[in-house]
Amino acid sequence: MTILPIATIGHPELRIRASEVDPSEIKSPEIQTFIDDLVETMRHANGAGLAATQVLRHQRICAVEVNKNPRYPYKPQVPLTILINPRLTPLDDDMFENNEGCLSVPGFRGNVWRHTSIRVEAYDRNGSKIDEIIRGMTACTYQHEVDHLDGLLFMDKVKDSKTFTTWESFDKFHHHDFVIRVKDLVAKFGS
Ligand code: NI
């Protein structure tokens, strides 16, 4: 497996909208090897997710996994999930003001409003269809990753630029209050 370089903000290709994967190609060695590399790269960088766009492959594939993540210790666990051609549909208007960071935006975090309940339709890495309801913090993580496939970064969606912080300032001044809000969210939705 290969650790792929992760592009950072300012790289023009982070703004490309990724193309749909032909479902008949999901099981090809090329796609399967790429998925292995994407997962390896995400784990190596301690990401909670990674989208193909971030490693400059412009196909609609992303990975999500939270397993005692040191970057986001408050995130509930999420088993390794590969989403191919994901389509997210909000179930209602309930939103959570999430504080986000991104491997493509090193050093910075900011607040983004995310839907708390979404329907996720996608293919998994075996080409089987996924059709699930995802809620809470995990729904926020999914929305962040799928945004990458549309050429969007979390900072595009930060409404209040005063919420931008370095990771150091976040830990020092904002982490405590945010974790209380996350605990309420996770208690409400179980994820
Ligand atoms: Ni990101």
CSV table of C-alpha atoms and ligand atoms in Angstrom, one decimal:
chain,number,residue,atom,x,y,z
A,1,MET,CA,0.0,0.0,0.0
A,2,THR,CA,1.1,3.5,-0.6
A,3,ILE,CA,0.8,6.6,1.5
A,4,LEU,CA,-0.4,9.3,-1.0
A,5,PRO,CA,0.4,13.0,-0.7
A,6,ILE,CA,-2.5,15.1,0.6
A,7,ALA,CA,-3.1,18.4,-1.3
A,8,THR,CA,-3.5,21.5,0.8
A,9,ILE,CA,-5.8,24.6,0.4
A,10,GLY,CA,-4.7,26.7,-2.5
A,11,HIS,CA,-4.1,23.6,-4.7
A,12,PRO,CA,-6.4,24.3,-7.7
A,13,GLU,CA,-7.4,20.6,-8.0
A,14,LEU,CA,-9.1,20.7,-4.6
A,15,ARG,CA,-11.8,22.7,-6.4
A,16,ILE,CA,-12.6,20.1,-9.0
A,17,ARG,CA,-15.9,18.4,-8.8
A,18,ALA,CA,-15.2,14.7,-8.9
A,19,SER,CA,-16.8,12.4,-11.4
A,20,GLU,CA,-19.1,9.5,-10.7
A,21,VAL,CA,-17.5,6.1,-10.6
A,22,ASP,CA,-18.9,3.6,-13.1
A,23,PRO,CA,-20.4,0.9,-10.7
A,24,SER,CA,-19.1,-1.9,-13.0
A,25,GLU,CA,-15.5,-0.7,-12.3
A,26,ILE,CA,-15.7,-0.7,-8.5
A,27,LYS,CA,-14.3,-4.2,-8.2
A,28,SER,CA,-11.4,-3.5,-10.6
A,29,PRO,CA,-7.9,-3.9,-9.2
A,30,GLU,CA,-7.3,-0.2,-10.0
A,31,ILE,CA,-10.2,1.1,-7.9
A,32,GLN,CA,-9.6,-1.5,-5.1
A,33,THR,CA,-5.9,-0.6,-4.9
A,34,PHE,CA,-6.8,3.1,-4.8
A,35,ILE,CA,-9.3,2.5,-1.9
A,36,ASP,CA,-6.6,0.6,0.0
A,37,ASP,CA,-4.2,3.5,-0.5
A,38,LEU,CA,-6.9,6.1,0.5
A,39,VAL,CA,-7.5,4.2,3.8
A,40,GLU,CA,-3.8,3.8,4.5
A,41,THR,CA,-3.3,7.5,3.9
A,42,MET,CA,-6.2,8.5,6.1
A,43,ARG,CA,-5.0,6.3,8.9
A,44,HIS,CA,-1.4,7.5,8.5
A,45,ALA,CA,-2.5,11.2,8.8
A,46,ASN,CA,-5.0,10.4,11.7
A,47,GLY,CA,-7.9,11.7,9.6
A,48,ALA,CA,-11.5,11.0,10.5
A,49,GLY,CA,-12.1,10.8,6.8
A,50,LEU,CA,-10.4,11.4,3.5
A,51,ALA,CA,-11.8,12.1,0.1
A,52,ALA,CA,-10.2,11.1,-3.2
A,53,THR,CA,-10.1,14.7,-4.2
A,54,GLN,CA,-7.6,15.4,-1.4
A,55,VAL,CA,-5.2,13.0,-3.0
A,56,LEU,CA,-5.9,14.4,-6.4
A,57,ARG,CA,-8.0,11.6,-7.8
A,58,HIS,CA,-11.2,13.1,-9.2
A,59,GLN,CA,-13.6,10.3,-8.6
A,60,ARG,CA,-16.4,10.2,-6.1
A,61,ILE,CA,-14.9,8.0,-3.5
A,62,CYS,CA,-14.3,8.8,0.2
A,63,ALA,CA,-13.5,7.0,3.4
A,64,VAL,CA,-14.6,7.7,6.9
A,65,GLU,CA,-13.3,6.0,10.1
A,66,VAL,CA,-13.1,7.1,13.7
A,67,ASN,CA,-11.2,4.8,16.0
A,68,LYS,CA,-10.0,6.6,19.1
A,69,ASN,CA,-8.9,9.5,16.9
A,70,PRO,CA,-6.2,11.7,18.5
A,71,ARG,CA,-7.2,14.7,16.3
A,72,TYR,CA,-10.8,14.5,17.3
A,73,PRO,CA,-11.0,12.7,20.6
A,74,TYR,CA,-14.7,13.7,21.2
A,75,LYS,CA,-15.9,12.0,18.0
A,76,PRO,CA,-17.9,8.8,18.5
A,77,GLN,CA,-16.4,5.7,16.9
A,78,VAL,CA,-17.3,5.0,13.3
A,79,PRO,CA,-16.3,1.7,11.6
A,80,LEU,CA,-14.3,2.0,8.4
A,81,THR,CA,-16.8,3.1,5.7
A,82,ILE,CA,-16.1,3.6,2.0
A,83,LEU,CA,-18.6,5.7,0.1
A,84,ILE,CA,-18.7,5.6,-3.7
A,85,ASN,CA,-20.9,8.0,-5.6
A,86,PRO,CA,-22.5,9.2,-2.3
A,87,ARG,CA,-25.7,11.1,-2.3
A,88,LEU,CA,-26.7,12.9,1.0
A,89,THR,CA,-30.2,14.1,1.6
A,90,PRO,CA,-31.0,16.0,4.8
A,91,LEU,CA,-34.0,14.6,6.6
A,92,ASP,CA,-35.0,17.8,8.3
A,93,ASP,CA,-33.9,21.3,9.1
A,94,ASP,CA,-32.2,20.5,12.4
A,95,MET,CA,-28.6,21.7,12.3
A,96,PHE,CA,-25.5,21.6,14.6
A,97,GLU,CA,-22.7,24.2,14.6
A,98,ASN,CA,-19.8,21.8,14.2
A,99,ASN,CA,-16.2,22.8,14.8
A,100,GLU,CA,-14.1,21.3,12.0
A,101,GLY,CA,-10.6,20.8,10.9
A,102,CYS,CA,-9.3,19.2,7.7
A,103,LEU,CA,-6.1,17.5,6.5
A,104,SER,CA,-6.2,19.8,3.5
A,105,VAL,CA,-6.4,22.9,5.7
A,106,PRO,CA,-3.5,22.3,8.1
A,107,GLY,CA,-3.4,24.2,11.3
A,108,PHE,CA,-6.9,25.8,11.2
A,109,ARG,CA,-10.4,25.0,12.5
A,110,GLY,CA,-13.7,26.8,12.2
A,111,ASN,CA,-17.4,26.4,12.8
A,112,VAL,CA,-19.7,25.0,10.1
A,113,TRP,CA,-23.5,24.4,10.3
A,114,ARG,CA,-24.3,20.8,9.4
A,115,HIS,CA,-27.5,18.8,9.2
A,116,THR,CA,-27.9,16.4,12.1
A,117,SER,CA,-29.9,13.7,10.2
A,118,ILE,CA,-29.1,12.6,6.6
A,119,ARG,CA,-30.0,9.8,4.3
A,120,VAL,CA,-26.9,8.4,2.7
A,121,GLU,CA,-27.1,6.5,-0.6
A,122,ALA,CA,-23.9,5.2,-2.0
A,123,TYR,CA,-22.1,2.1,-3.2
A,124,ASP,CA,-19.7,0.3,-0.8
A,125,ARG,CA,-16.3,-1.0,-2.0
A,126,ASN,CA,-17.9,-4.3,-3.0
A,127,GLY,CA,-20.3,-2.5,-5.3
A,128,SER,CA,-23.3,-3.1,-2.9
A,129,LYS,CA,-25.8,-0.4,-2.4
A,130,ILE,CA,-25.8,1.5,0.9
A,131,ASP,CA,-29.0,3.3,2.0
A,132,GLU,CA,-28.8,4.4,5.6
A,133,ILE,CA,-29.9,7.1,7.9
A,134,ILE,CA,-26.9,8.7,9.7
A,135,ARG,CA,-27.3,11.1,12.5
A,136,GLY,CA,-25.4,13.4,14.9
A,137,MET,CA,-21.6,14.0,14.8
A,138,THR,CA,-21.1,11.2,12.2
A,139,ALA,CA,-23.6,12.9,9.9
A,140,CYS,CA,-21.4,16.0,10.2
A,141,THR,CA,-18.3,14.0,9.2
A,142,TYR,CA,-20.0,12.5,6.2
A,143,GLN,CA,-21.1,16.0,5.0
A,144,HIS,CA,-17.5,17.3,5.3
A,145,GLU,CA,-16.1,14.4,3.2
A,146,VAL,CA,-18.8,14.7,0.5
A,147,ASP,CA,-18.2,18.4,0.2
A,148,HIS,CA,-14.6,17.6,-0.8
A,149,LEU,CA,-16.0,15.6,-3.8
A,150,ASP,CA,-17.8,18.7,-4.8
A,151,GLY,CA,-14.6,20.8,-4.7
A,152,LEU,CA,-15.6,22.5,-1.4
A,153,LEU,CA,-13.6,23.0,1.8
A,154,PHE,CA,-15.0,23.6,5.2
A,155,MET,CA,-13.8,27.2,5.2
A,156,ASP,CA,-16.1,27.9,2.3
A,157,LYS,CA,-19.0,27.2,4.7
A,158,VAL,CA,-17.8,29.0,7.8
A,159,LYS,CA,-20.4,31.8,8.3
A,160,ASP,CA,-18.7,33.5,11.1
A,161,SER,CA,-15.0,34.1,10.3
A,162,LYS,CA,-14.4,34.9,14.0
A,163,THR,CA,-14.7,31.2,14.7
A,164,PHE,CA,-11.5,30.4,12.8
A,165,THR,CA,-8.8,29.3,15.3
A,166,THR,CA,-5.5,27.5,15.2
A,167,TRP,CA,-5.6,24.1,16.8
A,168,GLU,CA,-3.6,25.4,19.7
A,169,SER,CA,-6.1,28.2,20.4
A,170,PHE,CA,-9.0,25.8,19.9
A,171,ASP,CA,-7.5,23.5,22.6
A,172,LYS,CA,-6.8,26.4,24.9
A,173,PHE,CA,-10.0,28.5,24.6
A,174,HIS,CA,-12.8,26.5,22.9
A,175,HIS,CA,-12.3,22.8,23.3
A,176,HIS,CA,-14.0,22.5,26.7
A,177,ASP,CA,-17.3,24.2,25.7
A,178,PHE,CA,-17.4,22.4,22.3
A,179,VAL,CA,-17.0,19.0,23.9
A,180,ILE,CA,-20.0,19.8,26.1
A,181,ARG,CA,-22.1,20.6,23.0
A,182,VAL,CA,-20.8,17.4,21.3
A,183,LYS,CA,-21.8,15.3,24.3
A,184,ASP,CA,-25.3,16.7,24.1
A,185,LEU,CA,-25.5,15.9,20.4
A,186,VAL,CA,-24.2,12.4,20.8
A,187,ALA,CA,-26.6,11.8,23.7
A,188,LYS,CA,-29.5,13.0,21.5
A,189,PHE,CA,-28.6,10.9,18.4
A,190,GLY,CA,-26.4,8.1,19.8
A,191,SER,CA,-23.7,8.9,17.2
B,1,NI,NI,-11.4,17.6,4.9
